[in-house]
Amino acid sequence: MSSLPTLRSASLRGRRVFVRVDFNVPLQNGRITDDRRIRSALPTIQYLLQAGAAVLLCSHLGRPKEGQRDSAYSLQPVRSRLEELLGQPVGWIEDPFKVTPLSPGQVYLLENIRFFPGETKNDPALAQALATWADVYVGDAFGSLHRAHASVDALPRLMKERYAGFLVEAEWANAQRLLTQIKSPYLVVVGGAKVSDKLPLLRNLLPKLDRLVIGGGMSYTFLYAQGLPIGKSLWEPDQVEAAREILREAERLGKRVLLPRDSVAASEFRRDAEPKVFTHQPGEFPPDFMGLDIGPQTLEAASSFVTGSQTIFWNGPMGVFEWEAFRTGTLRLAEEIAAETKKGAYSLIGGGDTAAAVEMAGVADQMSFISTGGGALLELLAGYELPGIVALLS
Ligand code: AMP
């Protein structure tokens, strides 16, 4: 694929720039609990301001009913945080269909784009209305690039000038280190709850990687596929065959694969459940227990997979890391990967949960790159074309 059109080549003074950002931040009672996505957009915004552009920011937030205003999903809290981070006022635009003049050197934020009909349907009428606001389009919403939505797809196609923002540029460049510019040995670690989310990525990366660790809730479907006992751990009956195929293919390609040898388990899915360790050897894992974290033997084996790896990609926690009794595997793995990064390995962390776990382990700043994209990154690594990238290149 050709390289993305870079903002550095744009002439910006006095021009109106529409920036699609991803301000889809987690909120609790109207308060932002993690502002990483806002902070990640700052380099592009500040660059545009210094270059003398008028900056109009557009994002979605959550999943309000298409085309309806819902104050629970208003971008007002994001506006306040952005004002603090930029140290300047952020103008507020309530309605994308009522175009108002924008002043150079000023930033404006459009209300949640999903409040207006047409965003998720990639409606040309909404794209046309948005296009009248600006002379230049900048795509910097990495977390939304896999969506063919009006502000990500139809709009940039209408604009004569379009560029990738600095976040998208950085995310893209880092993803290439897992796809085309790989230094071996290449370790991929996947975890989290759902097998189906990660299958396309596993299929695409399997020929490229050298070592694969599968942990977390998704690993039990793989253990089940091997005929090993998993008790009442999470598993997906309709994914067993796909899991079996992945394992067969990995074996055919001669890849090193680690599945949990033991788990920290509980008899109930509860924060205060008593943790007990069992192996997955035939006859050893009790039928009335569920695995909620990788066990000590697995952790040791996972550490040996990390050691010596030159490229490491990690997506998905090794257990229910939200609960203290079941987070050791995830946090220790984060520390191991951070230590290997210190020794010179390249490490990319993807997905909101994994980023949160790395933060919890206190090693976020030691990783090579923490992606702001969940689904978008998984699709990129699965080898899919992302609508938001295709639109920038069209
Ligand atoms: P995902 O969105 O698929 O990456 O899944 C992340 C979620 O998986 C986290 O909220 C974890 O609590 C959950 N998870 C990880 N391991 C397990 C497990 N063994 N059983 C149930 N849930 C798990």
XYZ file of C-alpha atoms and ligand atoms in Angstrom:
417
model
C 0.000 0.000 0.000
C 1.272 3.478 -0.811
C 2.286 5.714 2.067
C -0.264 7.916 3.778
C -0.500 11.584 2.721
C 1.327 13.470 5.458
C 0.134 16.645 7.106
C 3.679 17.989 7.016
C 3.289 18.654 3.292
C 0.060 20.679 3.698
C -0.240 24.432 3.448
C -2.424 25.391 6.384
C -2.257 29.104 7.188
C -5.724 30.643 7.352
C -7.384 27.454 6.175
C -10.290 25.633 7.786
C -9.330 22.096 8.748
C -11.807 19.367 9.638
C -10.159 16.784 11.900
C -11.866 13.464 12.572
C -10.535 12.419 15.964
C -11.438 9.523 18.223
C -12.613 11.042 21.501
C -14.630 7.943 22.361
C -13.370 7.967 25.959
C -14.731 5.970 28.905
C -17.066 8.028 31.119
C -18.382 7.372 34.613
C -21.097 9.710 35.908
C -20.075 12.303 33.345
C -16.380 12.126 34.304
C -13.672 10.931 31.942
C -11.896 7.948 33.516
C -9.132 7.680 30.888
C -8.148 10.625 28.669
C -5.449 8.811 26.667
C -7.389 9.223 23.427
C -7.709 12.987 23.930
C -4.027 13.355 24.764
C -3.102 11.294 21.710
C -4.818 13.804 19.422
C -2.910 16.789 20.832
C 0.139 16.674 18.511
C -2.070 17.059 15.428
C -4.247 19.769 16.994
C -1.264 21.763 18.246
C 0.520 21.479 14.905
C -2.540 22.801 13.072
C -2.933 25.692 15.514
C 0.713 26.679 15.261
C 0.439 26.548 11.481
C -2.372 29.151 11.701
C -5.332 26.942 10.761
C -8.892 27.057 12.093
C -9.472 23.623 13.593
C -12.817 21.843 13.687
C -12.777 18.585 15.647
C -15.350 15.857 15.131
C -15.811 12.591 17.035
C -18.394 10.100 18.148
C -18.879 9.050 21.760
C -20.499 5.792 22.772
C -23.500 4.344 21.037
C -26.450 6.730 21.315
C -29.529 5.888 19.277
C -28.714 6.897 15.706
C -29.810 10.436 15.002
C -30.974 11.300 18.537
C -29.514 13.672 21.086
C -28.776 12.041 24.419
C -27.029 14.135 27.076
C -25.356 10.997 28.515
C -23.250 10.874 25.342
C -22.565 14.593 24.904
C -18.969 15.566 24.145
C -19.144 18.455 26.669
C -16.933 16.654 29.242
C -14.370 16.091 26.475
C -14.536 19.775 25.593
C -13.683 20.739 29.189
C -10.770 18.304 29.356
C -9.485 19.486 25.995
C -9.575 23.106 27.154
C -7.432 22.138 30.161
C -4.955 20.211 28.019
C -4.652 22.878 25.313
C -4.795 25.841 27.692
C -7.220 27.656 25.417
C -10.983 27.815 24.957
C -12.648 25.307 22.677
C -15.623 26.610 20.694
C -18.770 24.490 20.729
C -20.725 23.543 17.643
C -24.164 22.194 18.346
C -25.375 21.466 14.822
C -23.304 20.364 11.799
C -26.052 21.516 9.421
C -25.706 25.185 10.508
C -22.345 26.297 9.197
C -20.695 29.190 11.056
C -17.388 30.981 10.358
C -14.246 29.565 12.018
C -11.314 31.774 13.076
C -7.671 30.849 12.453
C -5.808 29.839 15.609
C -9.045 28.678 17.248
C -10.301 25.164 18.007
C -13.919 24.066 17.802
C -15.571 20.815 18.818
C -18.641 19.475 17.130
C -21.232 17.701 19.307
C -21.249 13.862 19.118
C -21.556 13.144 15.404
C -23.775 10.122 16.078
C -26.515 12.471 17.335
C -27.122 13.373 13.693
C -28.809 11.100 11.169
C -26.514 9.381 8.719
C -23.152 9.003 10.476
C -23.168 5.229 10.897
C -24.959 4.783 7.543
C -22.160 6.609 5.706
C -24.798 9.002 4.403
C -23.589 11.284 1.581
C -25.972 14.068 2.720
C -24.299 14.275 6.143
C -20.860 14.059 4.507
C -21.831 16.902 2.162
C -22.942 19.069 5.097
C -19.663 18.397 6.922
C -17.640 19.145 3.781
C -18.955 22.723 3.664
C -17.209 23.465 6.971
C -13.653 23.028 5.774
C -10.999 23.242 3.048
C -8.843 20.398 4.305
C -9.635 16.993 5.889
C -7.389 15.317 8.446
C -8.052 11.735 9.482
C -6.682 11.152 12.976
C -9.318 8.825 14.464
C -7.275 5.649 14.482
C -9.782 3.829 16.705
C -12.556 4.466 14.139
C -10.748 3.767 10.855
C -12.383 0.365 10.482
C -15.820 1.977 10.343
C -17.289 3.024 6.982
C -19.056 5.972 8.605
C -19.820 9.363 7.067
C -17.107 11.358 8.865
C -14.486 8.606 8.316
C -15.288 7.397 4.813
C -17.780 9.431 2.715
C -16.479 12.833 3.878
C -12.758 12.475 3.025
C -13.735 11.196 -0.414
C -15.545 14.490 -1.009
C -12.625 16.661 0.110
C -9.980 17.756 -2.379
C -7.221 17.753 0.222
C -6.896 15.022 2.813
C -4.125 13.931 5.114
C -3.422 11.447 7.862
C -2.982 13.033 11.280
C 0.075 12.311 13.400
C -1.668 9.698 15.549
C -2.821 7.703 12.525
C 0.639 8.060 11.031
C 2.275 6.718 14.203
C -0.235 3.887 14.630
C 0.226 2.916 10.986
C 4.012 2.952 11.195
C 3.960 0.868 14.383
C 1.515 -1.661 12.932
C 3.933 -2.159 10.023
C 6.488 -3.420 12.539
C 4.105 -6.316 13.204
C 3.241 -6.901 9.567
C 6.109 -6.147 7.221
C 9.143 -4.871 9.143
C 9.407 -7.724 11.609
C 12.496 -8.563 13.644
C 12.540 -12.235 14.664
C 11.871 -13.946 16.976
C 8.349 -12.565 16.808
C 6.046 -13.276 19.777
C 2.290 -12.754 19.676
C 0.324 -12.931 22.922
C -3.461 -12.998 22.746
C -5.970 -13.184 25.572
C -9.259 -11.680 26.650
C -12.692 -13.167 26.484
C -13.644 -13.740 22.864
C -12.045 -16.175 20.426
C -13.925 -14.937 17.367
C -12.518 -11.377 17.731
C -8.984 -12.669 17.407
C -9.283 -15.424 14.811
C -8.734 -13.263 11.692
C -5.641 -11.740 13.279
C -4.299 -15.148 14.309
C -4.808 -16.485 10.786
C -2.948 -13.541 9.257
C -0.086 -13.408 11.756
C 0.477 -17.148 12.109
C 2.828 -17.458 9.123
C 4.824 -14.405 10.302
C 5.199 -15.116 14.026
C 7.601 -17.547 15.703
C 5.999 -17.883 19.123
C 2.366 -17.700 20.168
C 0.905 -17.479 23.662
C -2.854 -17.914 24.036
C -4.200 -17.040 27.484
C -7.287 -15.551 29.142
C -10.855 -16.673 28.647
C -10.323 -17.438 24.961
C -7.689 -20.075 25.699
C -10.202 -22.543 27.141
C -11.828 -23.082 23.756
C -8.361 -24.092 22.486
C -7.801 -26.423 25.451
C -11.244 -27.905 24.894
C -10.364 -28.446 21.232
C -7.390 -30.493 22.425
C -9.636 -32.609 24.627
C -8.231 -31.210 27.879
C -10.400 -30.536 30.940
C -11.540 -26.938 31.469
C -14.375 -27.418 33.996
C -16.896 -24.614 33.625
C -14.393 -22.096 32.238
C -15.534 -19.733 29.501
C -15.610 -21.464 26.097
C -17.304 -20.964 22.755
C -18.766 -24.154 21.281
C -19.043 -22.673 17.790
C -15.337 -21.737 17.769
C -13.899 -25.127 18.688
C -13.316 -26.183 15.094
C -11.661 -22.853 14.230
C -9.433 -23.168 17.301
C -8.473 -26.692 16.260
C -7.579 -25.439 12.788
C -5.339 -22.698 14.180
C -3.493 -25.242 16.325
C -3.131 -27.631 13.393
C -1.809 -24.860 11.150
C 0.621 -23.677 13.824
C 1.949 -27.207 14.119
C 2.242 -27.584 10.351
C 4.236 -24.328 10.218
C 6.423 -25.418 13.130
C 5.472 -22.539 15.448
C 5.953 -22.628 19.209
C 2.535 -22.369 20.855
C 1.783 -22.020 24.559
C -1.671 -22.726 25.970
C -2.383 -22.600 29.714
C -0.858 -25.594 31.476
C -2.545 -24.524 34.706
C -5.061 -21.895 35.786
C -5.962 -19.916 38.860
C -9.560 -21.031 39.167
C -12.672 -20.425 41.263
C -15.984 -22.187 41.744
C -17.896 -18.981 40.990
C -17.419 -15.905 38.796
C -17.028 -13.550 41.749
C -14.482 -10.941 42.784
C -14.123 -12.473 46.249
C -14.166 -16.116 45.133
C -11.373 -18.191 46.665
C -8.601 -18.733 44.081
C -7.203 -22.271 43.641
C -4.623 -23.533 41.167
C -5.279 -26.610 38.990
C -3.486 -27.978 35.958
C -5.292 -28.897 32.741
C -3.819 -32.387 32.658
C -6.481 -35.042 32.033
C -8.411 -35.693 35.231
C -6.927 -32.735 37.117
C -9.160 -29.742 36.466
C -12.388 -30.090 38.530
C -15.652 -29.897 36.555
C -17.193 -27.290 38.889
C -14.307 -24.779 38.657
C -13.567 -22.079 36.090
C -10.179 -20.716 35.063
C -9.890 -16.982 35.755
C -6.137 -16.424 35.361
C -3.133 -18.310 34.028
C -1.402 -20.360 36.713
C 2.236 -20.228 37.893
C 3.508 -22.972 35.537
C 1.980 -21.199 32.563
C 3.413 -17.883 33.677
C 6.871 -19.388 33.866
C 6.513 -20.887 30.400
C 5.162 -17.567 29.057
C 8.221 -15.772 30.493
C 10.467 -18.124 28.562
C 8.541 -17.246 25.392
C 9.081 -13.536 26.110
C 12.805 -13.983 26.749
C 14.816 -13.348 23.601
C 11.845 -12.173 21.533
C 12.687 -9.176 19.374
C 9.156 -8.222 18.352
C 6.276 -8.586 20.798
C 2.606 -7.926 20.193
C 0.178 -8.315 23.075
C -3.588 -8.023 22.931
C -5.952 -9.271 25.627
C -5.492 -9.920 29.365
C -4.454 -13.334 30.692
C -7.351 -13.397 33.124
C -9.967 -11.325 34.908
C -7.381 -8.665 35.736
C -10.094 -6.327 37.022
C -10.178 -8.525 40.181
C -7.167 -8.596 42.470
C -7.153 -12.372 43.030
C -6.994 -13.039 39.273
C -4.623 -10.411 37.940
C -1.188 -11.825 38.765
C -0.719 -13.507 35.374
C -1.580 -10.360 33.439
C 0.492 -7.992 35.583
C 3.538 -10.274 35.699
C 3.410 -10.743 31.947
C 3.302 -6.945 31.549
C 6.443 -6.687 33.692
C 8.208 -9.405 31.677
C 7.416 -7.693 28.381
C 8.543 -4.335 29.769
C 11.838 -5.902 30.920
C 12.408 -7.438 27.481
C 11.668 -4.070 25.871
C 14.339 -2.519 28.079
C 16.757 -5.078 26.648
C 15.962 -3.883 23.131
C 12.843 -5.750 22.009
C 10.083 -3.875 20.220
C 6.725 -4.157 22.023
C 3.289 -3.071 20.867
C 0.322 -3.220 23.220
C -3.163 -3.190 21.704
C -6.692 -2.968 23.066
C -8.181 -0.916 25.875
C -8.046 -3.685 28.496
C -4.443 -4.561 27.822
C -3.451 -0.895 27.864
C -5.256 -0.543 31.215
C -3.467 -3.639 32.568
C -0.078 -2.316 31.508
C -0.925 0.959 33.208
C -1.976 -0.951 36.337
C 1.339 -2.805 36.320
C 3.082 0.592 36.219
C 5.054 -0.224 33.060
C 3.098 1.681 30.394
C 5.951 4.100 29.725
C 8.393 1.226 29.219
C 6.554 -0.293 26.247
C 7.568 0.703 22.720
C 4.057 1.671 21.658
C 0.557 1.506 23.136
C -2.097 1.599 20.467
C -5.264 3.655 20.961
C -7.172 1.304 18.671
C -8.945 -1.886 19.679
C -11.027 -3.150 16.779
C -9.203 -1.004 14.207
C -5.831 -2.455 15.163
C -7.145 -6.019 15.134
C -8.546 -5.483 11.638
C -5.346 -3.902 10.403
C -3.327 -6.837 11.750
C -5.846 -9.261 10.246
C -4.793 -7.845 6.880
C -8.100 -6.137 6.182
C -8.343 -2.820 4.350
C -9.654 -0.124 6.688
C -12.286 2.179 5.113
C -10.734 5.241 6.776
C -7.307 4.445 5.288
C -8.676 3.619 1.843
C -10.570 6.939 1.854
C -7.390 8.875 2.709
C -5.569 7.180 -0.161
C -8.379 7.464 -2.715
P -11.659 -8.912 25.249
O -12.560 -7.713 25.131
O -12.120 -10.072 24.420
O -10.197 -8.580 25.049
O -11.811 -9.413 26.748
C -11.376 -8.696 27.867
C -12.075 -9.245 29.064
O -11.800 -10.618 29.179
C -11.642 -8.643 30.389
O -12.699 -7.881 30.898
C -11.344 -9.846 31.280
O -11.925 -9.747 32.560
C -11.996 -10.977 30.517
N -11.359 -12.263 30.796
C -10.064 -12.579 30.699
N -9.839 -13.839 31.087
C -11.025 -14.351 31.442
C -11.437 -15.624 31.940
N -10.555 -16.608 32.135
N -12.746 -15.805 32.203
C -13.621 -14.805 31.997
N -13.303 -13.591 31.545
C -12.003 -13.363 31.268
